[in-house]
mmCIF file of C-alpha atoms and ligand atoms in Angstrom:
data_model
loop_
_atom_site.group_PDB
_atom_site.id
_atom_site.type_symbol
_atom_site.label_atom_id
_atom_site.label_comp_id
_atom_site.label_asym_id
_atom_site.label_seq_id
_atom_site.Cartn_x
_atom_site.Cartn_y
_atom_site.Cartn_z
ATOM 1 C CA MET A 7 -30.972 27.460 -13.336
ATOM 2 C CA LEU A 8 -34.057 25.338 -12.871
ATOM 3 C CA ASN A 9 -36.055 24.622 -16.006
ATOM 4 C CA ASN A 10 -39.712 24.544 -14.936
ATOM 5 C CA GLN A 11 -40.625 22.233 -17.818
ATOM 6 C CA GLU A 12 -37.898 19.651 -17.291
ATOM 7 C CA ALA A 13 -38.550 16.487 -15.260
ATOM 8 C CA ALA A 14 -35.938 15.877 -12.590
ATOM 9 C CA TYR A 15 -35.291 13.540 -9.683
ATOM 10 C CA TRP A 16 -35.870 15.246 -6.328
ATOM 11 C CA CYS A 17 -33.944 14.412 -3.177
ATOM 12 C CA ILE A 18 -36.045 16.443 -0.738
ATOM 13 C CA VAL A 19 -34.511 16.199 2.701
ATOM 14 C CA ARG A 20 -35.850 17.109 6.101
ATOM 15 C CA GLU A 21 -33.751 16.188 9.134
ATOM 16 C CA ARG A 22 -31.778 13.682 7.030
ATOM 17 C CA GLN A 23 -34.926 11.916 5.864
ATOM 18 C CA LEU A 24 -36.089 11.829 2.249
ATOM 19 C CA TYR A 25 -39.476 12.677 0.813
ATOM 20 C CA LEU A 26 -40.663 9.604 -1.110
ATOM 21 C CA GLU A 27 -43.689 8.900 -3.270
ATOM 22 C CA ASN A 28 -44.555 5.249 -3.908
ATOM 23 C CA GLN A 29 -41.310 4.233 -2.158
ATOM 24 C CA THR A 30 -39.140 6.136 -4.575
ATOM 25 C CA LEU A 31 -37.740 9.602 -5.309
ATOM 26 C CA PRO A 32 -40.232 11.844 -7.113
ATOM 27 C CA LEU A 33 -39.482 12.294 -10.825
ATOM 28 C CA MET A 34 -41.297 15.458 -11.891
ATOM 29 C CA THR A 35 -40.977 19.023 -13.104
ATOM 30 C CA PRO A 36 -40.415 21.807 -10.551
ATOM 31 C CA LYS A 37 -43.980 23.020 -11.214
ATOM 32 C CA GLN A 38 -45.425 19.649 -10.179
ATOM 33 C CA LEU A 39 -43.616 19.650 -6.833
ATOM 34 C CA VAL A 40 -45.553 20.429 -3.684
ATOM 35 C CA PHE A 41 -42.476 22.211 -2.299
ATOM 36 C CA SER A 42 -41.014 25.572 -3.210
ATOM 37 C CA CYS A 43 -37.776 24.754 -5.005
ATOM 38 C CA GLU A 44 -35.921 28.101 -5.097
ATOM 39 C CA ASN A 45 -33.120 26.683 -2.964
ATOM 40 C CA ALA A 46 -32.706 23.451 -4.935
ATOM 41 C CA ARG A 47 -29.107 22.526 -5.806
ATOM 42 C CA LEU A 48 -28.054 20.311 -8.686
ATOM 43 C CA ILE A 49 -26.113 17.310 -7.287
ATOM 44 C CA GLY A 50 -25.825 15.048 -10.353
ATOM 45 C CA HIS A 51 -27.582 13.310 -13.203
ATOM 46 C CA PHE A 52 -29.225 9.921 -13.497
ATOM 47 C CA GLN A 53 -30.218 8.415 -16.861
ATOM 48 C CA GLY A 54 -30.026 11.842 -18.503
ATOM 49 C CA LYS A 55 -32.214 13.561 -15.893
ATOM 50 C CA PRO A 56 -30.948 16.157 -13.429
ATOM 51 C CA VAL A 57 -30.969 15.211 -9.757
ATOM 52 C CA TYR A 58 -31.628 17.991 -7.246
ATOM 53 C CA TRP A 59 -31.159 18.274 -3.517
ATOM 54 C CA LEU A 60 -33.772 20.408 -1.786
ATOM 55 C CA GLU A 61 -33.568 21.033 1.952
ATOM 56 C CA VAL A 62 -36.921 21.682 3.605
ATOM 57 C CA THR A 63 -37.635 22.502 7.224
ATOM 58 C CA GLU A 64 -41.314 21.756 7.463
ATOM 59 C CA SER A 65 -43.949 20.079 5.397
ATOM 60 C CA ASN A 66 -47.693 19.555 5.567
ATOM 61 C CA ASP A 67 -47.084 16.050 4.371
ATOM 62 C CA GLN A 68 -45.458 14.774 7.563
ATOM 63 C CA GLY A 69 -45.871 11.089 6.818
ATOM 64 C CA ARG A 70 -43.841 10.930 3.641
ATOM 65 C CA PHE A 71 -40.256 11.308 4.866
ATOM 66 C CA TYR A 72 -38.254 8.114 5.188
ATOM 67 C CA SER A 73 -34.749 6.820 5.804
ATOM 68 C CA GLN A 74 -32.528 6.408 2.755
ATOM 69 C CA ARG A 75 -32.562 2.680 3.618
ATOM 70 C CA GLU A 76 -36.026 2.538 2.013
ATOM 71 C CA LEU A 77 -34.274 3.162 -1.317
ATOM 72 C CA LEU A 78 -31.936 0.136 -1.313
ATOM 73 C CA HIS A 79 -34.086 -1.318 -4.119
ATOM 74 C CA LEU A 80 -33.094 1.533 -6.467
ATOM 75 C CA ASP A 81 -30.230 1.529 -8.945
ATOM 76 C CA GLY A 82 -26.975 1.962 -6.991
ATOM 77 C CA GLU A 83 -26.174 5.269 -8.703
ATOM 78 C CA LEU A 84 -29.494 6.847 -7.744
ATOM 79 C CA PHE A 85 -29.219 5.394 -4.217
ATOM 80 C CA SER A 86 -25.828 7.096 -3.879
ATOM 81 C CA LEU A 87 -27.227 10.431 -5.082
ATOM 82 C CA ALA A 88 -29.973 10.201 -2.461
ATOM 83 C CA GLY A 89 -27.184 9.542 0.062
ATOM 84 C CA LYS A 90 -25.296 12.568 -1.249
ATOM 85 C CA ALA A 91 -28.341 14.722 -0.478
ATOM 86 C CA THR A 92 -28.699 13.345 3.056
ATOM 87 C CA GLN A 93 -24.947 13.803 3.667
ATOM 88 C CA LEU A 94 -25.198 17.426 2.500
ATOM 89 C CA SER A 95 -28.166 17.884 4.809
ATOM 90 C CA HIS A 96 -26.044 16.482 7.638
ATOM 91 C CA MET A 97 -23.312 18.987 6.693
ATOM 92 C CA LEU A 98 -25.778 21.881 7.107
ATOM 93 C CA SER A 99 -26.508 20.885 10.700
ATOM 94 C CA SER A 100 -23.190 19.388 11.856
ATOM 95 C CA GLN A 101 -20.933 22.027 10.244
ATOM 96 C CA ALA A 102 -23.089 25.066 11.021
ATOM 97 C CA PHE A 103 -20.194 26.731 12.856
ATOM 98 C CA CYS A 104 -16.644 27.303 11.647
ATOM 99 C CA ALA A 105 -14.072 24.889 13.116
ATOM 100 C CA ILE A 106 -11.404 27.629 12.802
ATOM 101 C CA CYS A 107 -13.044 30.796 14.169
ATOM 102 C CA GLY A 108 -16.395 29.617 15.543
ATOM 103 C CA ALA A 109 -18.516 31.966 13.398
ATOM 104 C CA ARG A 110 -21.713 30.915 11.667
ATOM 105 C CA CYS A 111 -21.349 29.058 8.328
ATOM 106 C CA VAL A 112 -23.825 29.007 5.453
ATOM 107 C CA LEU A 113 -24.057 26.867 2.338
ATOM 108 C CA ALA A 114 -21.580 28.277 -0.234
ATOM 109 C CA ARG A 115 -23.150 29.758 -3.362
ATOM 110 C CA HIS A 116 -21.068 28.017 -5.987
ATOM 111 C CA GLU A 117 -20.058 24.718 -4.425
ATOM 112 C CA LEU A 118 -21.434 22.074 -2.116
ATOM 113 C CA ALA A 119 -19.519 23.265 0.925
ATOM 114 C CA MET A 120 -19.999 25.499 3.960
ATOM 115 C CA HIS A 121 -18.756 29.085 3.814
ATOM 116 C CA CYS A 122 -17.717 30.819 7.046
ATOM 117 C CA GLN A 123 -19.295 34.251 7.524
ATOM 118 C CA GLY A 124 -16.398 35.243 9.796
ATOM 119 C CA CYS A 125 -13.030 34.131 8.363
ATOM 120 C CA GLN A 126 -14.417 33.219 4.897
ATOM 121 C CA ALA A 127 -13.001 29.667 5.043
ATOM 122 C CA HIS A 128 -14.707 26.955 3.010
ATOM 123 C CA HIS A 129 -15.430 23.669 4.766
ATOM 124 C CA TYR A 130 -16.212 20.590 2.674
ATOM 125 C CA PRO A 131 -18.549 17.808 3.824
ATOM 126 C CA ARG A 132 -16.852 15.786 6.539
ATOM 127 C CA LEU A 133 -16.625 12.115 5.563
ATOM 128 C CA SER A 134 -15.614 9.185 7.748
ATOM 129 C CA PRO A 135 -13.571 6.492 5.953
ATOM 130 C CA CYS A 136 -14.547 2.954 6.967
ATOM 131 C CA VAL A 137 -13.339 -0.463 5.849
ATOM 132 C CA ILE A 138 -15.584 -3.468 5.427
ATOM 133 C CA VAL A 139 -14.179 -6.949 4.786
ATOM 134 C CA ALA A 140 -15.392 -10.436 3.950
ATOM 135 C CA VAL A 141 -13.057 -13.186 5.211
ATOM 136 C CA ARG A 142 -13.111 -16.640 3.597
ATOM 137 C CA LYS A 143 -11.891 -19.915 5.126
ATOM 138 C CA GLU A 144 -12.338 -22.691 2.537
ATOM 139 C CA ASN A 145 -16.128 -22.931 2.091
ATOM 140 C CA GLN A 146 -16.971 -20.755 5.102
ATOM 141 C CA ILE A 147 -17.362 -17.005 5.572
ATOM 142 C CA LEU A 148 -16.773 -14.983 8.744
ATOM 143 C CA LEU A 149 -20.014 -13.238 9.733
ATOM 144 C CA ALA A 150 -20.886 -11.080 12.718
ATOM 145 C CA GLN A 151 -24.073 -9.972 14.389
ATOM 146 C CA HIS A 152 -24.327 -6.487 15.912
ATOM 147 C CA PRO A 153 -26.578 -5.513 18.820
ATOM 148 C CA ARG A 154 -27.623 -2.363 16.862
ATOM 149 C CA HIS A 155 -29.246 -4.441 14.090
ATOM 150 C CA LYS A 156 -32.666 -5.205 15.557
ATOM 151 C CA THR A 157 -33.472 -7.744 12.820
ATOM 152 C CA GLY A 158 -30.713 -10.094 14.010
ATOM 153 C CA MET A 159 -29.064 -10.119 10.589
ATOM 154 C CA TYR A 160 -25.440 -11.146 10.112
ATOM 155 C CA THR A 161 -22.917 -9.158 8.146
ATOM 156 C CA VAL A 162 -19.196 -8.806 7.513
ATOM 157 C CA ILE A 163 -16.667 -7.008 9.729
ATOM 158 C CA ALA A 164 -16.381 -3.215 9.443
ATOM 159 C CA GLY A 165 -14.753 -0.329 11.266
ATOM 160 C CA PHE A 166 -13.464 3.236 11.096
ATOM 161 C CA VAL A 167 -9.995 4.022 9.767
ATOM 162 C CA GLU A 168 -7.647 5.449 12.405
ATOM 163 C CA ALA A 169 -5.205 8.317 11.874
ATOM 164 C CA GLY A 170 -1.913 7.145 10.343
ATOM 165 C CA GLU A 171 -3.274 3.775 9.264
ATOM 166 C CA THR A 172 -3.359 2.258 5.755
ATOM 167 C CA LEU A 173 -6.621 0.680 4.627
ATOM 168 C CA GLU A 174 -4.964 -2.761 4.673
ATOM 169 C CA GLN A 175 -3.717 -2.273 8.243
ATOM 170 C CA CYS A 176 -7.187 -1.149 9.266
ATOM 171 C CA VAL A 177 -8.796 -4.230 7.700
ATOM 172 C CA ALA A 178 -6.390 -6.585 9.530
ATOM 173 C CA ARG A 179 -6.775 -4.708 12.833
ATOM 174 C CA GLU A 180 -10.579 -4.663 12.771
ATOM 175 C CA VAL A 181 -10.817 -8.390 12.040
ATOM 176 C CA MET A 182 -8.285 -9.190 14.791
ATOM 177 C CA GLU A 183 -9.939 -6.893 17.368
ATOM 178 C CA GLU A 184 -13.488 -8.060 16.726
ATOM 179 C CA THR A 185 -12.888 -11.787 16.137
ATOM 180 C CA GLY A 186 -9.284 -12.749 17.029
ATOM 181 C CA ILE A 187 -8.701 -13.960 13.454
ATOM 182 C CA GLU A 188 -5.549 -13.278 11.403
ATOM 183 C CA ILE A 189 -6.052 -12.657 7.694
ATOM 184 C CA THR A 190 -4.019 -12.603 4.493
ATOM 185 C CA ASN A 191 -4.437 -11.888 0.773
ATOM 186 C CA ILE A 192 -6.327 -8.629 1.425
ATOM 187 C CA ARG A 193 -7.577 -7.192 -1.868
ATOM 188 C CA TYR A 194 -9.721 -4.210 -2.790
ATOM 189 C CA PHE A 195 -13.269 -4.939 -3.909
ATOM 190 C CA GLY A 196 -15.140 -1.630 -4.294
ATOM 191 C CA SER A 197 -16.738 1.163 -2.307
ATOM 192 C CA GLN A 198 -20.089 2.591 -1.309
ATOM 193 C CA PRO A 199 -20.953 5.956 0.220
ATOM 194 C CA TRP A 200 -23.062 5.227 3.285
ATOM 195 C CA ALA A 201 -24.915 8.280 4.524
ATOM 196 C CA PHE A 202 -25.586 7.107 8.097
ATOM 197 C CA PRO A 203 -24.532 9.792 8.600
ATOM 198 C CA SER A 204 -21.448 10.294 6.463
ATOM 199 C CA ASN A 205 -19.349 7.158 5.996
ATOM 200 C CA LEU A 206 -17.420 6.075 2.931
ATOM 201 C CA MET A 207 -17.318 2.269 3.013
ATOM 202 C CA MET A 208 -14.257 0.716 1.323
ATOM 203 C CA GLY A 209 -14.755 -2.985 0.742
ATOM 204 C CA PHE A 210 -12.126 -5.753 0.784
ATOM 205 C CA LEU A 211 -11.952 -9.508 0.350
ATOM 206 C CA ALA A 212 -9.491 -11.515 2.458
ATOM 207 C CA ASP A 213 -8.541 -15.066 3.383
ATOM 208 C CA TYR A 214 -8.157 -16.710 6.771
ATOM 209 C CA ALA A 215 -4.548 -17.053 7.922
ATOM 210 C CA GLY A 216 -4.792 -18.252 11.522
ATOM 211 C CA GLY A 217 -6.317 -17.882 14.977
ATOM 212 C CA THR A 218 -9.392 -19.126 16.816
ATOM 213 C CA LEU A 219 -12.696 -17.300 16.665
ATOM 214 C CA LYS A 220 -13.097 -15.167 19.825
ATOM 215 C CA PRO A 221 -15.864 -12.593 19.301
ATOM 216 C CA ASP A 222 -15.444 -9.256 21.071
ATOM 217 C CA TYR A 223 -18.772 -9.119 22.891
ATOM 218 C CA THR A 224 -18.370 -5.420 23.671
ATOM 219 C CA GLU A 225 -18.840 -4.784 19.908
ATOM 220 C CA LEU A 226 -20.675 -7.861 18.636
ATOM 221 C CA SER A 227 -23.499 -10.061 19.847
ATOM 222 C CA ASP A 228 -22.120 -13.018 17.861
ATOM 223 C CA ALA A 229 -19.511 -14.049 15.279
ATOM 224 C CA ILE A 230 -19.548 -17.300 13.331
ATOM 225 C CA TRP A 231 -17.942 -19.208 10.486
ATOM 226 C CA ALA A 232 -21.000 -19.754 8.275
ATOM 227 C CA ASP A 233 -21.207 -22.495 5.645
ATOM 228 C CA ALA A 234 -22.213 -21.302 2.191
ATOM 229 C CA ALA A 235 -25.037 -23.849 2.281
ATOM 230 C CA HIS A 236 -26.407 -22.692 5.673
ATOM 231 C CA LEU A 237 -26.355 -18.907 5.774
ATOM 232 C CA PRO A 238 -28.154 -16.918 8.503
ATOM 233 C CA PRO A 239 -30.306 -13.824 7.659
ATOM 234 C CA LEU A 240 -27.918 -11.441 5.854
ATOM 235 C CA ALA A 241 -27.415 -7.704 5.249
ATOM 236 C CA PRO A 242 -29.940 -6.628 2.565
ATOM 237 C CA PRO A 243 -29.280 -6.537 -1.189
ATOM 238 C CA GLY A 244 -28.010 -3.145 -2.339
ATOM 239 C CA THR A 245 -25.443 -2.884 0.476
ATOM 240 C CA ILE A 246 -21.723 -3.385 -0.116
ATOM 241 C CA ALA A 247 -21.846 -5.879 2.778
ATOM 242 C CA ARG A 248 -24.206 -8.100 0.796
ATOM 243 C CA ALA A 249 -22.099 -7.717 -2.372
ATOM 244 C CA LEU A 250 -18.991 -8.805 -0.415
ATOM 245 C CA ILE A 251 -20.804 -11.837 1.000
ATOM 246 C CA GLU A 252 -22.036 -12.873 -2.465
ATOM 247 C CA ALA A 253 -18.578 -12.380 -4.014
ATOM 248 C CA THR A 254 -17.056 -14.578 -1.291
ATOM 249 C CA ILE A 255 -19.649 -17.330 -1.756
ATOM 250 C CA GLU A 256 -18.858 -17.327 -5.482
ATOM 251 C CA LEU A 257 -15.211 -18.072 -4.695
ATOM 252 C CA MET A 258 -16.125 -21.265 -2.812
HETATM 253 ZN ZN1 ZN B 12 -14.318 30.927 10.237
#
């Protein structure tokens, strides 16, 4: 139950965008909120404070909803909770109908899942596993540029896991497909939920084993071996991509 006197973090989501005040999540009591919070759901705690997800459909304050990317400056744990809220919001719209019987689904009362009104099945949020890998060749790192990144930034190689594939096979396949490079010494680094819309990024470090750089221009606009001393504009701090790049540079 909500305690009207207790300050909490609020992940207020409308169409997968978050309500922000002063570029951060509001930290306030339910009474101070400008939204009705009857439907708020507890999704975690941060520094001893509850964190709630509240789905809203309309607001008088149209200008204050932003992409979760605006929160990359926050502590990683709070950033991930904001992503949890936007992923749950995505679940409400993308899993509104039962994949088994086709009936309407609603948010389950006692868990963060969808409950089918027809066959009573529970459907959990659908996540897409992705790998992301930084490849080192002596004092150089393999970086790619994607047409979808309008800023022209460079980042490491990433891709979706296929059915029947281990994470290590996926890492080697993605690097080969996108750049023609063979890799070795693949080791796990860490992970980051990435709510755009519902990816789970699993990060790896790897070393160059062979091959000549041949970027796949259907996927990439460029791929380069970048010297640690001359790096192009990079993925922003707060992303696992940036953490992988920094960890690789430290190994040089
Ligand atoms: Zn059903």
